PDB file of C-alpha atoms in Angstrom:
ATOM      1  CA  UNK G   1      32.632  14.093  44.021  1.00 42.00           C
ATOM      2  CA  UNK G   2      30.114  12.460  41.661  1.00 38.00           C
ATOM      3  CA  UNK G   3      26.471  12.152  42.446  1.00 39.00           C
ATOM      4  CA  UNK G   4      24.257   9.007  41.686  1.00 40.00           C
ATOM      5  CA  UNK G   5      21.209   9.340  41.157  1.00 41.00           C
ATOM      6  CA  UNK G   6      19.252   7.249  43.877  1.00 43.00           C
ATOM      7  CA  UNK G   7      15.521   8.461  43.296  1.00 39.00           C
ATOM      8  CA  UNK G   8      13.110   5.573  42.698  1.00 38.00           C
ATOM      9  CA  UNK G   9      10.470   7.413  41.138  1.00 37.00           C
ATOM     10  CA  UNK G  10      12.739   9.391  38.856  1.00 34.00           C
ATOM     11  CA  UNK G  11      14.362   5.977  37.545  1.00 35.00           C
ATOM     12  CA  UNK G  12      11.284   4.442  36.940  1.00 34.00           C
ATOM     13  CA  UNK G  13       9.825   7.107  34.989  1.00 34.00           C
ATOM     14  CA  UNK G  14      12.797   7.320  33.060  1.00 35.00           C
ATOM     15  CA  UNK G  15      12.592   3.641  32.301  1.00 37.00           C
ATOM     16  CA  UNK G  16       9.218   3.789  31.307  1.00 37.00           C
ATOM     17  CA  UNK G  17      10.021   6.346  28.528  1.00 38.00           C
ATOM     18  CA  UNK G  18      12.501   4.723  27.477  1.00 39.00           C
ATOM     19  CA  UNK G  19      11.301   0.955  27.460  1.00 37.00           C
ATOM     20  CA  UNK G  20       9.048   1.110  24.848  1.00 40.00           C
ATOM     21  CA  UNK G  21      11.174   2.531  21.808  1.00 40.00           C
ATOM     22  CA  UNK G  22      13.280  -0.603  23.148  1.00 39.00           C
ATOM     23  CA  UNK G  23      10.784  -2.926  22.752  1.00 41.00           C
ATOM     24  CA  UNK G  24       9.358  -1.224  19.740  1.00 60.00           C
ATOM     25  CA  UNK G  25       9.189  -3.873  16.779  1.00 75.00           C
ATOM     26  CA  UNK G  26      10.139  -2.518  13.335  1.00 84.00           C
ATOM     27  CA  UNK G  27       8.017  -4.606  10.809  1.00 90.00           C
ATOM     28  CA  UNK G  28      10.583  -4.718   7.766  1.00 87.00           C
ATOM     29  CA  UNK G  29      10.072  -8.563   6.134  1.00 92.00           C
ATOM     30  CA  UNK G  30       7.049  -9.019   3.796  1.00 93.00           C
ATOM     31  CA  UNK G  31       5.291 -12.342   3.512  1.00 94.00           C
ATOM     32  CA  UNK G  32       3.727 -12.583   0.208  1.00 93.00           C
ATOM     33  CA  UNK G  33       1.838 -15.471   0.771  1.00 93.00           C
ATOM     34  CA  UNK G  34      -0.273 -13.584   3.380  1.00 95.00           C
ATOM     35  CA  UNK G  35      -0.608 -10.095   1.555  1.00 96.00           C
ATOM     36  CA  UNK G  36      -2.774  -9.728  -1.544  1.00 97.00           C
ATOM     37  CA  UNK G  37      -3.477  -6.637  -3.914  1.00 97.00           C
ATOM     38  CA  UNK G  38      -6.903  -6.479  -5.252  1.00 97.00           C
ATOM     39  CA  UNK G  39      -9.628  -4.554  -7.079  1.00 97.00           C
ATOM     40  CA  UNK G  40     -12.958  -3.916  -8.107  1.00 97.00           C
ATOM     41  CA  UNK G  41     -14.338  -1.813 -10.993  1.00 95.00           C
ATOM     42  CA  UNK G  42     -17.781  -1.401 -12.854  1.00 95.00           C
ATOM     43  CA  UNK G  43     -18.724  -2.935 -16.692  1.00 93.00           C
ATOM     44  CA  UNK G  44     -21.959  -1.773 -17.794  1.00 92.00           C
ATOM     45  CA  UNK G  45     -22.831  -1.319 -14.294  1.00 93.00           C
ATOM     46  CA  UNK G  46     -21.856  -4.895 -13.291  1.00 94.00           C
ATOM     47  CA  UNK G  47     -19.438  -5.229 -10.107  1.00 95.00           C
ATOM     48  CA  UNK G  48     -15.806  -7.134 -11.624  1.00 94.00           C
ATOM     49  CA  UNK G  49     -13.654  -8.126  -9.228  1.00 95.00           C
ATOM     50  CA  UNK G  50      -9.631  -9.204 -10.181  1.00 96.00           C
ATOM     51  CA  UNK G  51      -6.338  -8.779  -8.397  1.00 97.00           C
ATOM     52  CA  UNK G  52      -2.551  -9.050  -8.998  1.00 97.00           C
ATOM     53  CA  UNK G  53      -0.859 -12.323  -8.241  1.00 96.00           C
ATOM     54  CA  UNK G  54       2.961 -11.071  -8.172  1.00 96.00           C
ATOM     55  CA  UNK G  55       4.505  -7.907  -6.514  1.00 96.00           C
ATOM     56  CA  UNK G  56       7.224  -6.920  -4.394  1.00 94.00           C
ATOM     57  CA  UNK G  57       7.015  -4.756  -1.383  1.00 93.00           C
ATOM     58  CA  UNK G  58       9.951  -2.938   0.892  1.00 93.00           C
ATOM     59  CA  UNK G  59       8.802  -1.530   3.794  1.00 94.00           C
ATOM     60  CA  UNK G  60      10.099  -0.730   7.077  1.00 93.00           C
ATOM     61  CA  UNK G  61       7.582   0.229   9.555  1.00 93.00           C
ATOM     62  CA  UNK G  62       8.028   1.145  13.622  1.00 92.00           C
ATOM     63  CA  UNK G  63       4.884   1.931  15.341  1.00 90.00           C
ATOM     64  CA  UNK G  64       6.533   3.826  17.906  1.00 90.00           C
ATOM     65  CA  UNK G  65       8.264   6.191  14.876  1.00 92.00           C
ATOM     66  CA  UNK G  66       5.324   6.158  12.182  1.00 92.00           C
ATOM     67  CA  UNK G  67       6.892   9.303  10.951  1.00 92.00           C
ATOM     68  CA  UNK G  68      10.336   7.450  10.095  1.00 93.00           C
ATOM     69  CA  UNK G  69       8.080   4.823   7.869  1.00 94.00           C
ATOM     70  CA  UNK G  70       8.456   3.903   3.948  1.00 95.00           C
ATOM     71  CA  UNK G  71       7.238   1.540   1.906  1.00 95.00           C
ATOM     72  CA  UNK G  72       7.695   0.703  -2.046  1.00 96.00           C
ATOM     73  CA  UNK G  73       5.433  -1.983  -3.699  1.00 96.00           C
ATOM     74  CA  UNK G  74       5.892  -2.816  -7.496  1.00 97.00           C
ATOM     75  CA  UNK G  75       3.511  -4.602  -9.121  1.00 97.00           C
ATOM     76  CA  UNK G  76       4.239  -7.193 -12.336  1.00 98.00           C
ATOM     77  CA  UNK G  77       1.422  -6.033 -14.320  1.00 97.00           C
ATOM     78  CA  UNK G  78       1.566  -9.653 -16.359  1.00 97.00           C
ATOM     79  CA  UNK G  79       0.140 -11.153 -12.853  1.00 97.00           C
ATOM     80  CA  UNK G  80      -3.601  -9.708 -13.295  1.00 97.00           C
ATOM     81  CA  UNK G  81      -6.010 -11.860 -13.077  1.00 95.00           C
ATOM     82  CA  UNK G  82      -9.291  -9.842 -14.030  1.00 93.00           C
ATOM     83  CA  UNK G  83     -11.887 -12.025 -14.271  1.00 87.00           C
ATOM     84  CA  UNK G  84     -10.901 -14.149 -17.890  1.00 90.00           C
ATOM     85  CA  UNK G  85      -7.927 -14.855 -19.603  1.00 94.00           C
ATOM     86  CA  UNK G  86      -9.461 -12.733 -22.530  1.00 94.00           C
ATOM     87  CA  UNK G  87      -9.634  -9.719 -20.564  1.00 92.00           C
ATOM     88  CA  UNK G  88      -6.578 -10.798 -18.944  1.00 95.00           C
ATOM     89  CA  UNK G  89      -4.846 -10.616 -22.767  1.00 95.00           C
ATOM     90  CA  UNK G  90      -7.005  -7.362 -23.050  1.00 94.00           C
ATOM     91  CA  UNK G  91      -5.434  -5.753 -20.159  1.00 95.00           C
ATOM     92  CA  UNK G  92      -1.870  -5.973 -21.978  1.00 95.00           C
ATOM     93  CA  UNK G  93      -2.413  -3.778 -24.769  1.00 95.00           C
ATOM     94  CA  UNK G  94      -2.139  -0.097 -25.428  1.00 96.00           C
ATOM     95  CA  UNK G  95      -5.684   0.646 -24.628  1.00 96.00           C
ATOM     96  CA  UNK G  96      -4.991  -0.470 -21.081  1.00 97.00           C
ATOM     97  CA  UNK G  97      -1.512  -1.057 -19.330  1.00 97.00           C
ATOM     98  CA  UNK G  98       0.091  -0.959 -22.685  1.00 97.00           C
ATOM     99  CA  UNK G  99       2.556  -3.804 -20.676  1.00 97.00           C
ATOM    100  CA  UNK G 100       5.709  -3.953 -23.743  1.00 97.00           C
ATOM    101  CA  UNK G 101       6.186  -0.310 -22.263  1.00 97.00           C
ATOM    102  CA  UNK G 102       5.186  -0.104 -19.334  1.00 98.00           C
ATOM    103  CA  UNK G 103       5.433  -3.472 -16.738  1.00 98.00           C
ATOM    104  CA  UNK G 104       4.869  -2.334 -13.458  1.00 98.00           C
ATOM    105  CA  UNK G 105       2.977  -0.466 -11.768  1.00 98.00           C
ATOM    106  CA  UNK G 106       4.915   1.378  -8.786  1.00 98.00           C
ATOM    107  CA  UNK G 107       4.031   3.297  -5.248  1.00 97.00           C
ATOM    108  CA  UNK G 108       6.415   5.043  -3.311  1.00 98.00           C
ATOM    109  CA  UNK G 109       5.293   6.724  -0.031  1.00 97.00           C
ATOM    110  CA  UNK G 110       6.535  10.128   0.787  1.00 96.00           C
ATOM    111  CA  UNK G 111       4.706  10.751   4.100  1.00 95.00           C
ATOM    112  CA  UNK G 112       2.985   8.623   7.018  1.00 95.00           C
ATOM    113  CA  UNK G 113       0.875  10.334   9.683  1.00 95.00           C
ATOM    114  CA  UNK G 114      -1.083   9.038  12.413  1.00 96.00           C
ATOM    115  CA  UNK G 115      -4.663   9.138  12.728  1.00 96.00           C
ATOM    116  CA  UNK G 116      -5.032   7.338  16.047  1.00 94.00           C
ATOM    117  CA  UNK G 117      -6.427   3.974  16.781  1.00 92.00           C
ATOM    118  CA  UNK G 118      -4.142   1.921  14.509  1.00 95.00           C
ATOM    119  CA  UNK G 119      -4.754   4.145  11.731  1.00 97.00           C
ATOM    120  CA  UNK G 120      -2.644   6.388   9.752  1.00 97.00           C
ATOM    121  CA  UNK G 121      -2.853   7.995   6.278  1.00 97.00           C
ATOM    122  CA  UNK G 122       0.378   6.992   4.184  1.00 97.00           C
ATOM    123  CA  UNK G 123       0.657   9.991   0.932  1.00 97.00           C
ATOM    124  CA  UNK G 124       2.796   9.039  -2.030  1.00 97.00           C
ATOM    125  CA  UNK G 125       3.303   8.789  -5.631  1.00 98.00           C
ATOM    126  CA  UNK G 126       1.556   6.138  -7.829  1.00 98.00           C
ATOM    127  CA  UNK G 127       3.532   5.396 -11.463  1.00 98.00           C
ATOM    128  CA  UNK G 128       0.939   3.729 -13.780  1.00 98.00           C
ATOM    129  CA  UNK G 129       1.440   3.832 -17.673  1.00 97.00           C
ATOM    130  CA  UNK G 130       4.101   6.455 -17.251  1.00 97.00           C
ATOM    131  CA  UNK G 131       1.979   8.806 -15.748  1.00 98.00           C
ATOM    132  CA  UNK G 132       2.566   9.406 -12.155  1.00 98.00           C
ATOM    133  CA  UNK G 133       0.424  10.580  -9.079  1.00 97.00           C
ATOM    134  CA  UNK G 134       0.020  11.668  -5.682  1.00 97.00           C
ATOM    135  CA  UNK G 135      -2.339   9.533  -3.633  1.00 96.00           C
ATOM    136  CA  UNK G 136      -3.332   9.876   0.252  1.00 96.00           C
ATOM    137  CA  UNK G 137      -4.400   6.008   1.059  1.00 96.00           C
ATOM    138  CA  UNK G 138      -5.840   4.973   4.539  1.00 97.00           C
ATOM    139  CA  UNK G 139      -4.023   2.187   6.041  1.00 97.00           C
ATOM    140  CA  UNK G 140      -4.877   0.271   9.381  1.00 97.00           C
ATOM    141  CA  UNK G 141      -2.297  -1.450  11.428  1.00 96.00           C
ATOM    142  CA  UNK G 142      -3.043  -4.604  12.743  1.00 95.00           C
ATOM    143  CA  UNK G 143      -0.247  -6.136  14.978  1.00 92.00           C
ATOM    144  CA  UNK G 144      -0.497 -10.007  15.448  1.00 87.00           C
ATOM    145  CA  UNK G 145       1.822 -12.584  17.417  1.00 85.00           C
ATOM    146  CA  UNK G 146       3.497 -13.940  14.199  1.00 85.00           C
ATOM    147  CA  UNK G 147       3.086 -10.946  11.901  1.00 92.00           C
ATOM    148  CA  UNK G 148       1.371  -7.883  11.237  1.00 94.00           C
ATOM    149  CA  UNK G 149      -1.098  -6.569   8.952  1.00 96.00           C
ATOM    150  CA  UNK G 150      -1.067  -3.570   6.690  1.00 96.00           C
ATOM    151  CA  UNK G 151      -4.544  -2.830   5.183  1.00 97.00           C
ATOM    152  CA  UNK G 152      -5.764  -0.597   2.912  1.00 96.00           C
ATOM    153  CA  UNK G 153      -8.551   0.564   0.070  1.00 97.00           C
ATOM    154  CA  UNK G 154      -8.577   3.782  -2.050  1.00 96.00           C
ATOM    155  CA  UNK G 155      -9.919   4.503  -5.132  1.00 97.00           C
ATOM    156  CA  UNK G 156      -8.107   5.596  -8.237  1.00 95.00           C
ATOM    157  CA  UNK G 157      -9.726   7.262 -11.778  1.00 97.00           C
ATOM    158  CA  UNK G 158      -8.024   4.945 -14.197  1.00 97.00           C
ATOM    159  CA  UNK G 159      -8.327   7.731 -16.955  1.00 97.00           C
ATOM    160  CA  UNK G 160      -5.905   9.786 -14.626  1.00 97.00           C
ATOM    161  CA  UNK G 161      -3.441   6.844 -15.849  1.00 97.00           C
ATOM    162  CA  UNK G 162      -4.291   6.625 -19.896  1.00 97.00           C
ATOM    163  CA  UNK G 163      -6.180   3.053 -18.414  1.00 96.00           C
ATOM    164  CA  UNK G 164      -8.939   2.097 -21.119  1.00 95.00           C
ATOM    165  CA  UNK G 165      -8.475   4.888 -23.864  1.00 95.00           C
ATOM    166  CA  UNK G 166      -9.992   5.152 -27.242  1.00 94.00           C
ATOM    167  CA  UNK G 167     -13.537   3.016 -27.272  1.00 92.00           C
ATOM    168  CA  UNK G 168     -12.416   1.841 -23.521  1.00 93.00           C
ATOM    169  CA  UNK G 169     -12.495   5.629 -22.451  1.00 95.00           C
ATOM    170  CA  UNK G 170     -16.565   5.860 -22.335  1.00 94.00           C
ATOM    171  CA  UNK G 171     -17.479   5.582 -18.593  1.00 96.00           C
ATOM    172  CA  UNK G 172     -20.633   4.500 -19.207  1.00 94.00           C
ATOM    173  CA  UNK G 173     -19.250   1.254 -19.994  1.00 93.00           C
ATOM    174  CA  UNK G 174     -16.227   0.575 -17.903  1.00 94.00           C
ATOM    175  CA  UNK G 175     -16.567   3.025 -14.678  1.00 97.00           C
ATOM    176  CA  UNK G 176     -13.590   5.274 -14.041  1.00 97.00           C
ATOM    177  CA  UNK G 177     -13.071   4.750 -10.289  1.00 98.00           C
ATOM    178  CA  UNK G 178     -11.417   1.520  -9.591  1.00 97.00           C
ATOM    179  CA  UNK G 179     -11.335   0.774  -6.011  1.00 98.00           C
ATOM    180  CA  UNK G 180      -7.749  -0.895  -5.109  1.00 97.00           C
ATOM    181  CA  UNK G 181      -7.792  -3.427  -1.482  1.00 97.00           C
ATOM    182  CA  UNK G 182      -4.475  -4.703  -0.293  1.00 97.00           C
ATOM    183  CA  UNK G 183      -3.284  -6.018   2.920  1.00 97.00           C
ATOM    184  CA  UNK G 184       0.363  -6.712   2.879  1.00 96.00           C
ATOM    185  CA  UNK G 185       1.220  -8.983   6.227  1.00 96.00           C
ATOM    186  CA  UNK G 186       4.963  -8.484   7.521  1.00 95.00           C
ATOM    187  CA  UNK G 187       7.514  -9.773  10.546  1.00 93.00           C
ATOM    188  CA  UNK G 188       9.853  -7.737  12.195  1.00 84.00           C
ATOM    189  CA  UNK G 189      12.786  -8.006  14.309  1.00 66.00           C
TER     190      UNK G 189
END
């Protein structure tokens, strides 16, 4: 003879647990009119502010599973914009991005964890110039009606990267920490 389970309180715990990885939204579509990449360095002590006008970005993101998360931007290096089309041409040579070899700029996470509130810290490896690092960046999740944001700031040391060598290498006249900004929106299903 089977049983059947009959107990209110036991089926409506067991639907609470269960209703929210059902309802959970996995954010998975980028909108790249709504996310931007920028950032902000120092020349001869002067704030200069520029950004990157084209990237992709894969993600998949489920706030009920941050630990399942990933995420992969590439950046076209061609896009900057850093403050004048002379610098702009400046940024293309070897000195710099040395662009003829090296294109894009890439992150892949490895890791997400959860710091409560919205927040988690998303580890990974940044490819710049052909030199590749870890980085831990702070990211804040901001879910909205239509989409969701992803938001972030770190800072990097460009000479970790081979960015500004030779006369450009001085940090007296271009600072070494470059602090990166991007929010990258997204839908889900």
């Amino acid at each position: 003879m089977k049983r059947i389970w009959t107990n209110p309180a036991l089926f409506t715990l067991l639907a609470a647990l269960v209703a929210p990885a059902a309802h959970a939204v996995e954010y998975h579509t980028v909108l790249p009119k709504q996310s931007s990449i920028g950032f902000e360095f120092r020349q001869m002590g002067v704030p200069v502010q520029g950004g990157f006008k084209r990237f992709a970005a894969l993600m998949a993101f489920d706030p009920a599973r941050p630990e399942a998360a990933s995420a992969k931007i590439e950046i076209d290096l061609a896009s900057i914009d850093a403050g004048s089309p002379e610098a702009d041409d400046e940024s293309a040579g070897k000195l710099w991005f040395n662009r003829s070899a090296y294109p894009k700029a890439t992150f892949v996470s490895s890791q997400i964890r959860p710091l409560g509130g919205n927040r988690y810290e998303m580890r990974g490896t940044l490819t710049l110039k052909g030199r590749s690092r870890e980085l831990a960046v702070p990211v804040t999740f901001v879910p909205g009606k239509a989409a969701a944001t992803f938001d972030g700031t770190f800072v990097l040391k460009r000479l970790d990267f081979g960015i500004g060598e030779g006369m450009w290498a001085d940090v007296a006249t271009v600072a070494n920490e470059v602090k990166v900004k991007f929010r990258i929106a997204a839908t889900g299903n």
